CSV table of C-alpha atoms and ligand atoms in Angstrom, one decimal:
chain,number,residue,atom,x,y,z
A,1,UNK,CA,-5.4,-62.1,-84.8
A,2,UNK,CA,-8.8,-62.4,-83.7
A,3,UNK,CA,-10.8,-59.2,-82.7
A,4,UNK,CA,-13.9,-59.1,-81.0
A,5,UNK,CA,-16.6,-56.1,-80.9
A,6,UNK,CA,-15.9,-55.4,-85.1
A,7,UNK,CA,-19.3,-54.0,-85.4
A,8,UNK,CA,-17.6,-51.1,-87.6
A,9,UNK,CA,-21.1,-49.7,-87.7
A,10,UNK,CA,-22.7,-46.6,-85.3
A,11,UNK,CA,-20.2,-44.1,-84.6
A,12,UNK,CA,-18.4,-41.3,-86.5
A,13,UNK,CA,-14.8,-42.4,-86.9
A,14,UNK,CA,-13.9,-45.8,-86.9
A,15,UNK,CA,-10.4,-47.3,-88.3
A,16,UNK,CA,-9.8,-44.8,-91.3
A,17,UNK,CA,-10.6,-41.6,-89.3
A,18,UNK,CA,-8.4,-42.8,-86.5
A,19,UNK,CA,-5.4,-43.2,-88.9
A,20,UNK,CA,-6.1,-39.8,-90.7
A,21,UNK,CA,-5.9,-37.6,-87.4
A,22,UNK,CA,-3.0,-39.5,-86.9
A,23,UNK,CA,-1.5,-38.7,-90.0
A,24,UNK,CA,-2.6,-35.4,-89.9
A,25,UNK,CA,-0.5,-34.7,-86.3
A,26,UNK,CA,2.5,-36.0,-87.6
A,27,UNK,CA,4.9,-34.4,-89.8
A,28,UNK,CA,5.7,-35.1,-93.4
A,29,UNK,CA,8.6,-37.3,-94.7
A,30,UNK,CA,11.6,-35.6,-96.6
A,31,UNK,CA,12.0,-36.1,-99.7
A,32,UNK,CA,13.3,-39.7,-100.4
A,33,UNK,CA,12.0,-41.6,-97.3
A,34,UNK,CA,8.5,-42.7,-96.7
A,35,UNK,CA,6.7,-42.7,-93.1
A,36,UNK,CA,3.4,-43.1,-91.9
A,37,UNK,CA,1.0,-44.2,-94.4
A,38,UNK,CA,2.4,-47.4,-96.6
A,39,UNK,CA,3.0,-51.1,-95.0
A,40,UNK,CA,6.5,-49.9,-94.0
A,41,UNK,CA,8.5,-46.6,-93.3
A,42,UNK,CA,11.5,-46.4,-95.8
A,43,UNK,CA,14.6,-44.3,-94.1
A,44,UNK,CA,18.4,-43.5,-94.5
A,45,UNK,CA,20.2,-45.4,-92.4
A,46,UNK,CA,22.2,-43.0,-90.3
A,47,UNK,CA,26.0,-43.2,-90.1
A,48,UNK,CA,27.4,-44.1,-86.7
A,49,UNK,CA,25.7,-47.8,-86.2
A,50,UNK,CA,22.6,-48.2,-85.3
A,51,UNK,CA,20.5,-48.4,-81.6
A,52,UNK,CA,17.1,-50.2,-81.5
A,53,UNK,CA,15.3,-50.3,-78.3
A,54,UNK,CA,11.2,-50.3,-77.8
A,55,UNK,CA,9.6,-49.5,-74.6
A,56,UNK,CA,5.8,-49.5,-73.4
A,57,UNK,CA,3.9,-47.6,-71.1
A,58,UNK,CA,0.2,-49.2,-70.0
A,59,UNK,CA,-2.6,-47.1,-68.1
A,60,UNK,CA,-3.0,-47.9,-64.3
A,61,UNK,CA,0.8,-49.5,-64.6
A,62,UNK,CA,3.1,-46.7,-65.6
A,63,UNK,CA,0.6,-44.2,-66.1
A,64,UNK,CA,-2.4,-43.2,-63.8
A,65,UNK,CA,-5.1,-41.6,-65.7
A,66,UNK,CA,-6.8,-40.0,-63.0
A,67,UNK,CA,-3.6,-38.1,-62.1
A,68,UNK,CA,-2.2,-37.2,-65.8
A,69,UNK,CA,-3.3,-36.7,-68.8
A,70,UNK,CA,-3.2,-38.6,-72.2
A,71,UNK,CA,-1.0,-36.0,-73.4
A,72,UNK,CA,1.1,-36.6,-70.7
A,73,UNK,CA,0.9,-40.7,-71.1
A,74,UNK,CA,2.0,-40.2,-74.7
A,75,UNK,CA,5.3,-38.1,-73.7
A,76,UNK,CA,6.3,-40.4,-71.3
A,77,UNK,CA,6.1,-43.1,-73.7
A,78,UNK,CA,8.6,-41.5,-76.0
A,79,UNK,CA,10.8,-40.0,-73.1
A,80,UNK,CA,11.1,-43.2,-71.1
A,81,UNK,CA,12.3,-45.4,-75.0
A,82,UNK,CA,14.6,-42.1,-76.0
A,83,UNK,CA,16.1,-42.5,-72.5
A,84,UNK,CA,17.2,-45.9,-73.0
A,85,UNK,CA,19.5,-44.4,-76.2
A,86,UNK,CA,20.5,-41.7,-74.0
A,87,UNK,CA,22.1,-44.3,-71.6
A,88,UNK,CA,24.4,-45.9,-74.2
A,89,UNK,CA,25.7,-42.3,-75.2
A,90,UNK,CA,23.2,-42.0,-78.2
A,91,UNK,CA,20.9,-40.1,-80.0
A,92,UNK,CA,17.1,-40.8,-81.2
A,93,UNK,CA,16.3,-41.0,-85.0
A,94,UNK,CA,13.0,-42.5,-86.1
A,95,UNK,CA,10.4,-43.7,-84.0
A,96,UNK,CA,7.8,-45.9,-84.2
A,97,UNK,CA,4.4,-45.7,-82.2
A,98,UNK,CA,2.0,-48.5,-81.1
A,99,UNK,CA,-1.3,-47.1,-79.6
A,100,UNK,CA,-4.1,-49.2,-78.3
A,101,UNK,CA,-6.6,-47.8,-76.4
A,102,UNK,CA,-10.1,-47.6,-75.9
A,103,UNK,CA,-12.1,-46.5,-78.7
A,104,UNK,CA,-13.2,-43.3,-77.3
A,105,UNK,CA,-9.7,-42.5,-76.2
A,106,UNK,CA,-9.0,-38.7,-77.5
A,107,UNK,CA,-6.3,-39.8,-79.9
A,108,UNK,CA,-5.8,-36.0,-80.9
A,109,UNK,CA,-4.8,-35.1,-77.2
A,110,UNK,CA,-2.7,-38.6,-76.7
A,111,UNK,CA,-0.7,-37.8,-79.8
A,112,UNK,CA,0.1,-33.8,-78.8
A,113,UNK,CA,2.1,-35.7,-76.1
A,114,UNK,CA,4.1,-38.1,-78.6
A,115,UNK,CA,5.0,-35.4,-80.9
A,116,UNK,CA,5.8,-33.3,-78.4
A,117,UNK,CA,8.3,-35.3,-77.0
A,118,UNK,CA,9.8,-36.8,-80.4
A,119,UNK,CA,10.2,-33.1,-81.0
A,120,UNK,CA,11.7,-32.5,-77.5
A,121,UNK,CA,14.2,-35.1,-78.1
A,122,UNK,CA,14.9,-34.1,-81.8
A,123,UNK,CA,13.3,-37.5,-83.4
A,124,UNK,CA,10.7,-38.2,-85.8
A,125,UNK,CA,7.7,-40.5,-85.5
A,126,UNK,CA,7.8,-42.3,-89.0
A,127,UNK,CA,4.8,-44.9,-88.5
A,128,UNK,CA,3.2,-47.3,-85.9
A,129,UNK,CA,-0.1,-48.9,-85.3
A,130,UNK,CA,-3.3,-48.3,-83.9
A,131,UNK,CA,-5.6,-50.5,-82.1
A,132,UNK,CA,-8.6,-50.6,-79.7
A,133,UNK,CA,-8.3,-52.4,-76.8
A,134,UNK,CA,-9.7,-52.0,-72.6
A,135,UNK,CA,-6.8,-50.2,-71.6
A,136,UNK,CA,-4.4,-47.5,-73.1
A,137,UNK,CA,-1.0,-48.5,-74.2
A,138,UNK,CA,1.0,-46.8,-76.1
A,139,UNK,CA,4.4,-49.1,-77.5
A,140,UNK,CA,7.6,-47.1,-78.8
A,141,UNK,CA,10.4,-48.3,-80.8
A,142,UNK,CA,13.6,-46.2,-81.6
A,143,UNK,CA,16.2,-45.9,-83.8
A,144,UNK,CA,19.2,-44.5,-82.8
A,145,UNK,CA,23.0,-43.7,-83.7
A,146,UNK,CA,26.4,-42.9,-81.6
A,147,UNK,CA,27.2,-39.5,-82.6
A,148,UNK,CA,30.8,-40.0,-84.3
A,149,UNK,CA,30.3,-43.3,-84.7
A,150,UNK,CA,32.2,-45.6,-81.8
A,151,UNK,CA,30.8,-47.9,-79.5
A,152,UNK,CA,28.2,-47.4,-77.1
A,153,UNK,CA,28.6,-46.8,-73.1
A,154,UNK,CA,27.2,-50.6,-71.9
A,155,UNK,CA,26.4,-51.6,-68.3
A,156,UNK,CA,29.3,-53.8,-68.4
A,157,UNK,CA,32.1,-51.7,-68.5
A,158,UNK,CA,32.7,-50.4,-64.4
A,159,UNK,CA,35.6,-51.9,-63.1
A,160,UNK,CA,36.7,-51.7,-59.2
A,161,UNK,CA,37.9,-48.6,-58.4
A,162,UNK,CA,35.9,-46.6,-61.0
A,163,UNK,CA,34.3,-43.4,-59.4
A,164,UNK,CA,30.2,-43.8,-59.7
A,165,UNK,CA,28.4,-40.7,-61.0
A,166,UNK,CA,24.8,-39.0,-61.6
A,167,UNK,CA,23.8,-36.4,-63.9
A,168,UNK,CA,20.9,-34.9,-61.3
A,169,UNK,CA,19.2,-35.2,-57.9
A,170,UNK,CA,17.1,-37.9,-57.5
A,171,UNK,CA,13.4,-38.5,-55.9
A,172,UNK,CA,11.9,-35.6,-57.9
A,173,UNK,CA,9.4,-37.9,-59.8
A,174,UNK,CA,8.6,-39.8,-57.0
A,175,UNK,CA,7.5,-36.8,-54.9
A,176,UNK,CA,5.9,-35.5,-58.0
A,177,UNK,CA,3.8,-38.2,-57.9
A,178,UNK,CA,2.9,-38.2,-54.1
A,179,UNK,CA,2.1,-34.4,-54.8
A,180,UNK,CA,-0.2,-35.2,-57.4
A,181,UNK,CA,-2.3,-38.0,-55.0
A,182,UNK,CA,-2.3,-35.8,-52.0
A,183,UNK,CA,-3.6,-32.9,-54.7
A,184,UNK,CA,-1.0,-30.9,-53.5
A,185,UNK,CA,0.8,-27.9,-56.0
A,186,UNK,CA,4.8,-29.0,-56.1
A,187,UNK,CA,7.5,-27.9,-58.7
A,188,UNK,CA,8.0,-31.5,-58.7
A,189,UNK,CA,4.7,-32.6,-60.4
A,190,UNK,CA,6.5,-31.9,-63.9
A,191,UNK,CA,9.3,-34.4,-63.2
A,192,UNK,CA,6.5,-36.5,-62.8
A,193,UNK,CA,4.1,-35.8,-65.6
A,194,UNK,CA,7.2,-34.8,-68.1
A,195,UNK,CA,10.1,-37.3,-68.1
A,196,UNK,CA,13.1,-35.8,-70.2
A,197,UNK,CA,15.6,-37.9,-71.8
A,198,UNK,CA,19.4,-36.8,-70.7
A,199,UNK,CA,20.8,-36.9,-74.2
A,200,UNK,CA,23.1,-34.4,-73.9
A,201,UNK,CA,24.7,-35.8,-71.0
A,202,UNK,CA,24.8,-39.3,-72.3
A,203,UNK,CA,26.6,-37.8,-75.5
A,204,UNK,CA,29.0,-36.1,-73.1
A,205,UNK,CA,30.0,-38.7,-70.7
A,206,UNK,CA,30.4,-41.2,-73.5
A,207,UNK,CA,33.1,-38.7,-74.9
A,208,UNK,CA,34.5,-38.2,-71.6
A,209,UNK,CA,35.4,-41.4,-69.9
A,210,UNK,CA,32.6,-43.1,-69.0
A,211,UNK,CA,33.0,-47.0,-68.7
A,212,UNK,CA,29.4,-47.9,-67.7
A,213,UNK,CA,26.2,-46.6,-67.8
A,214,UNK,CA,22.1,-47.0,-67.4
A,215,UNK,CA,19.5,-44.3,-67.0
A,216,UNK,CA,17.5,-44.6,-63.8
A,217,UNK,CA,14.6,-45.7,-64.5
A,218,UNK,CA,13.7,-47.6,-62.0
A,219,UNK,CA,14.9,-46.5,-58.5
A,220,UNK,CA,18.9,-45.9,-57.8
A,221,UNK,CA,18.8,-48.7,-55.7
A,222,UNK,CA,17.9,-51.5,-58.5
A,223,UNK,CA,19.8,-49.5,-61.7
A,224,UNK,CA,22.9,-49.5,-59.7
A,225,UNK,CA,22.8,-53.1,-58.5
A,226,UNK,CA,22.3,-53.6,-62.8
A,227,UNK,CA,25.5,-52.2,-63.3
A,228,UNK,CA,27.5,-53.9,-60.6
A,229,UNK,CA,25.4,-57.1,-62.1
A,230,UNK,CA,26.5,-56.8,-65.5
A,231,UNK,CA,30.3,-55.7,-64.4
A,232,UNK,CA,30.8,-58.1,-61.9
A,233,UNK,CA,31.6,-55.4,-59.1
A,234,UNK,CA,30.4,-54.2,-56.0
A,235,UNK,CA,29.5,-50.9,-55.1
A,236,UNK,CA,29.8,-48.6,-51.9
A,237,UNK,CA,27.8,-45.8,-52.0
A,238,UNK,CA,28.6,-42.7,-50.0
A,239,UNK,CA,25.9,-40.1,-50.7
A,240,UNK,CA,22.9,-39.5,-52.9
A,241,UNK,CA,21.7,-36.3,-54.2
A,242,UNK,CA,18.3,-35.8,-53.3
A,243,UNK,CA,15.9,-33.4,-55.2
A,244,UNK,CA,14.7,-30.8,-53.3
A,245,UNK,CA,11.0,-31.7,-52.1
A,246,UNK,CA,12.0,-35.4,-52.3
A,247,UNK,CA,13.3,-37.3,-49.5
A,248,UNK,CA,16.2,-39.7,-49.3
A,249,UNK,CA,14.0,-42.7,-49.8
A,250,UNK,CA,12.4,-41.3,-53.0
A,251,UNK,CA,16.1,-40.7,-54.2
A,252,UNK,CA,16.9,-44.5,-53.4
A,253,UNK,CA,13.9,-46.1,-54.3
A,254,UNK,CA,12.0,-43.5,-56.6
A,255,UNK,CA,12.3,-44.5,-60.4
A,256,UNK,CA,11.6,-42.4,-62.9
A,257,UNK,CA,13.9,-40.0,-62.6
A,258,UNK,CA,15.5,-40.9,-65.8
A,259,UNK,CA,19.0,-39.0,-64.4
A,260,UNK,CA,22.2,-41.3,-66.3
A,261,UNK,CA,23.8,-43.1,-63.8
A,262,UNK,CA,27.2,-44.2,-64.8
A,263,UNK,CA,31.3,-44.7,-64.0
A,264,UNK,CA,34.8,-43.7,-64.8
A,265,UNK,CA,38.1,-44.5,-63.6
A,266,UNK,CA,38.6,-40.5,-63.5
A,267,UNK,CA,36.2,-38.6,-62.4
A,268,UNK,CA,38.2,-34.8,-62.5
A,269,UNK,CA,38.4,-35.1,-67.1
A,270,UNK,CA,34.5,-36.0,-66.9
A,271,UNK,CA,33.0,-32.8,-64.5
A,272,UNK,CA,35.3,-30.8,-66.8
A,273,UNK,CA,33.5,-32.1,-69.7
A,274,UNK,CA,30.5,-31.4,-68.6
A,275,UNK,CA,31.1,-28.0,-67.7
A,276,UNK,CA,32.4,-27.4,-70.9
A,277,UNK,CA,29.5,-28.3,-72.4
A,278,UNK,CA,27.4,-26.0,-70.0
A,279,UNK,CA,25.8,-29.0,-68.3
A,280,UNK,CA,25.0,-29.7,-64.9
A,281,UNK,CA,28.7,-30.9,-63.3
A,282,UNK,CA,27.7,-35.2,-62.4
A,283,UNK,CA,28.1,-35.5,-58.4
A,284,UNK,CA,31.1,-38.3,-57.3
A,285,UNK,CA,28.4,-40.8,-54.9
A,286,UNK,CA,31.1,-43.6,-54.2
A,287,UNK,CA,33.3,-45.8,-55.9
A,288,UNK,CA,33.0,-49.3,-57.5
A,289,UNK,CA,34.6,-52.0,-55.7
A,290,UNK,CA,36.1,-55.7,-56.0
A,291,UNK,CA,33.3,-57.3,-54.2
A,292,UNK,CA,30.5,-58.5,-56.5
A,293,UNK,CA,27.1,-57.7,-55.8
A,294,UNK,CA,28.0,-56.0,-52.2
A,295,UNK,CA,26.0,-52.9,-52.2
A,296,UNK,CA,26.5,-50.6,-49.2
A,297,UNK,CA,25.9,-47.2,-48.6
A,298,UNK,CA,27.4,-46.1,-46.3
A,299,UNK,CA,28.4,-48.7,-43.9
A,300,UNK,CA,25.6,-50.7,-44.5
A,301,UNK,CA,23.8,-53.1,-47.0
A,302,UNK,CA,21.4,-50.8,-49.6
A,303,UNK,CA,18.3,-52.9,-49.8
A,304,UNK,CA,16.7,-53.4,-53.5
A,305,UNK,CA,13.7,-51.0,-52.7
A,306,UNK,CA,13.3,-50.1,-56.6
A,307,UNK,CA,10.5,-51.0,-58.8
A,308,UNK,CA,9.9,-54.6,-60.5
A,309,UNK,CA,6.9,-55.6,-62.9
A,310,UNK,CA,5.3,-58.5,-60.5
A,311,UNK,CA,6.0,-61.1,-63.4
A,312,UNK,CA,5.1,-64.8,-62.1
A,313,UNK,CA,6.8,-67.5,-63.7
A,314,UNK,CA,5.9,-70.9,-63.6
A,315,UNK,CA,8.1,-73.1,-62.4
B,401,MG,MG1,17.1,-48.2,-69.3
């Protein structure tokens, strides 16, 4: 890899001190494992199979600096990648943590986020990378396991006729964020700035019936239409639960909400569970249907108002 601007002269710091603060924020291994500090983190494997899934977050593109802090940039890094276990019904393990930023970024401050949220979400940060580059981006990979072993709640599994559910009301990170432009105080800004993972209620609608499943991170509007996608069913949607402070459109087209979407063919067993397990009860928004990629709500067609990366591909 070629790097430009290796001057490694000037400063106080450089490569060595940037990998000792790290080292110093993290916690140690247990015995018999290694983390942070060889070429490679040695662990157990966990029983119950084993979930891999990496996810980035990039200043001015998930993240806006001026807005949040690089505490808060770190969190949602490892929120937004634990998410993606909690949606097959799983739970975190190990992570591992690929900064680049610029070299006065305040890695101390960036890193109170990521072990914030690796405690939050009961996983371990167990190595990574740094680098300097123009921008701050911050690169998670997870490990993860299904609880009991089994397998995982996929997209795939909704059939026509299954009753669609979500753990939460929806918008409250997109009205967050409009609260924080306009400089405005809101309860919301935190569902903004401080993304949680719904691991329990992953865990508990695996157990309980579920058939399909994605956490919305995106927008209702596109995460559903990924579902009905990968299960070759349509979708009519009846209601959505709207945050309070949000609007409908930031419950249809706000991502980042990071509620578990998913479906079951019995709706009644699945509330119980959940109130049970002294969770929120999931709200019933519609049903799946027999008509592939027809999404209504209501009586009408719910346009894909969710967000996309602007990729271009050459054709
Ligand atoms: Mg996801």
């Amino acid at each position: 890899v070629a790097r430009t601007n290796r001057t490694g002269s000037g400063s106080s710091g450089g490569e060595l001190a940037a990998l000792e603060l790290v080292r110093s924020v993290l916690p140690e291994a247990p015995p018999g494992e290694v983390w942070i500090g060889d070429d490679a983190a040695f662990v157990a494997p966990s029983p119950g199979g084993l979930l891999l899934t990496v996810d980035t977050v990039v200043e001015g593109v998930h993240a806006d600096l001026t807005l949040v802090g690089l505490d808060d940039l770190g969190w949602r890094a490892v929120s937004t990648a634990i998410s993606d276990v909690a949606a097959m019904g799983g739970r975190p393990d190990r992570l591992l943590v690929s900064v680049a930023a610029p070299p006065e970024t305040d890695l101390r401050v960036l890193y109170a986020g990521i072990v914030a949220a690796a405690h939050r979400h009961g996983a371990s940060v167990v190595g990574g990378d740094l680098s300097t580059a123009p921008l701050v981006s911050v690169a998670v990979a997870v490990t993860g396991h299904i609880p009991g072993g089994g397998p995982p709640v996929l997209r795939s599994g909704a059939r026509a006729g299954d009753s669609i559910l979500v753990t939460g009301p929806l918008g409250g990170a997109a009205a967050g964020l409009r609260a924080l432009r306009a400089a405005t105080p809101s309860s919301l800004v935190d569902a903004h700035r401080r993304p949680v993972a719904r691991l329990d209620e992953g865990t508990v609608a695996r157990t309980s019936g579920a058939t399909a499943m994605i956490d919305l991170s995106d927008g209702i509007a596109s995460d559903l239409r990924r579902i009905a996608q990968a299960s070759n069913v349509g979708v009519s949607l009846e209601c959505v639960p709207v945050a309070d402070g949000a609007t409908e459109h930031d419950a249809l087209c706000g991502g980042d909400d990071y509620e578990l979407l998913f479906t079951a063919r019995d709706p009644g067993p699945v509330r119980d569970a959940f109130s049970a397990a002294g969770l929120r009860v999931p709200e019933v928004l519609g049903e799946c249907t027999s008509e592939p990629a027809r999404i209504l709500y209501g009586d009408s067609i719910l346009p894909d108002c969710g967000y996309e990366h602007p990729w271009e591909i050459p054709t």
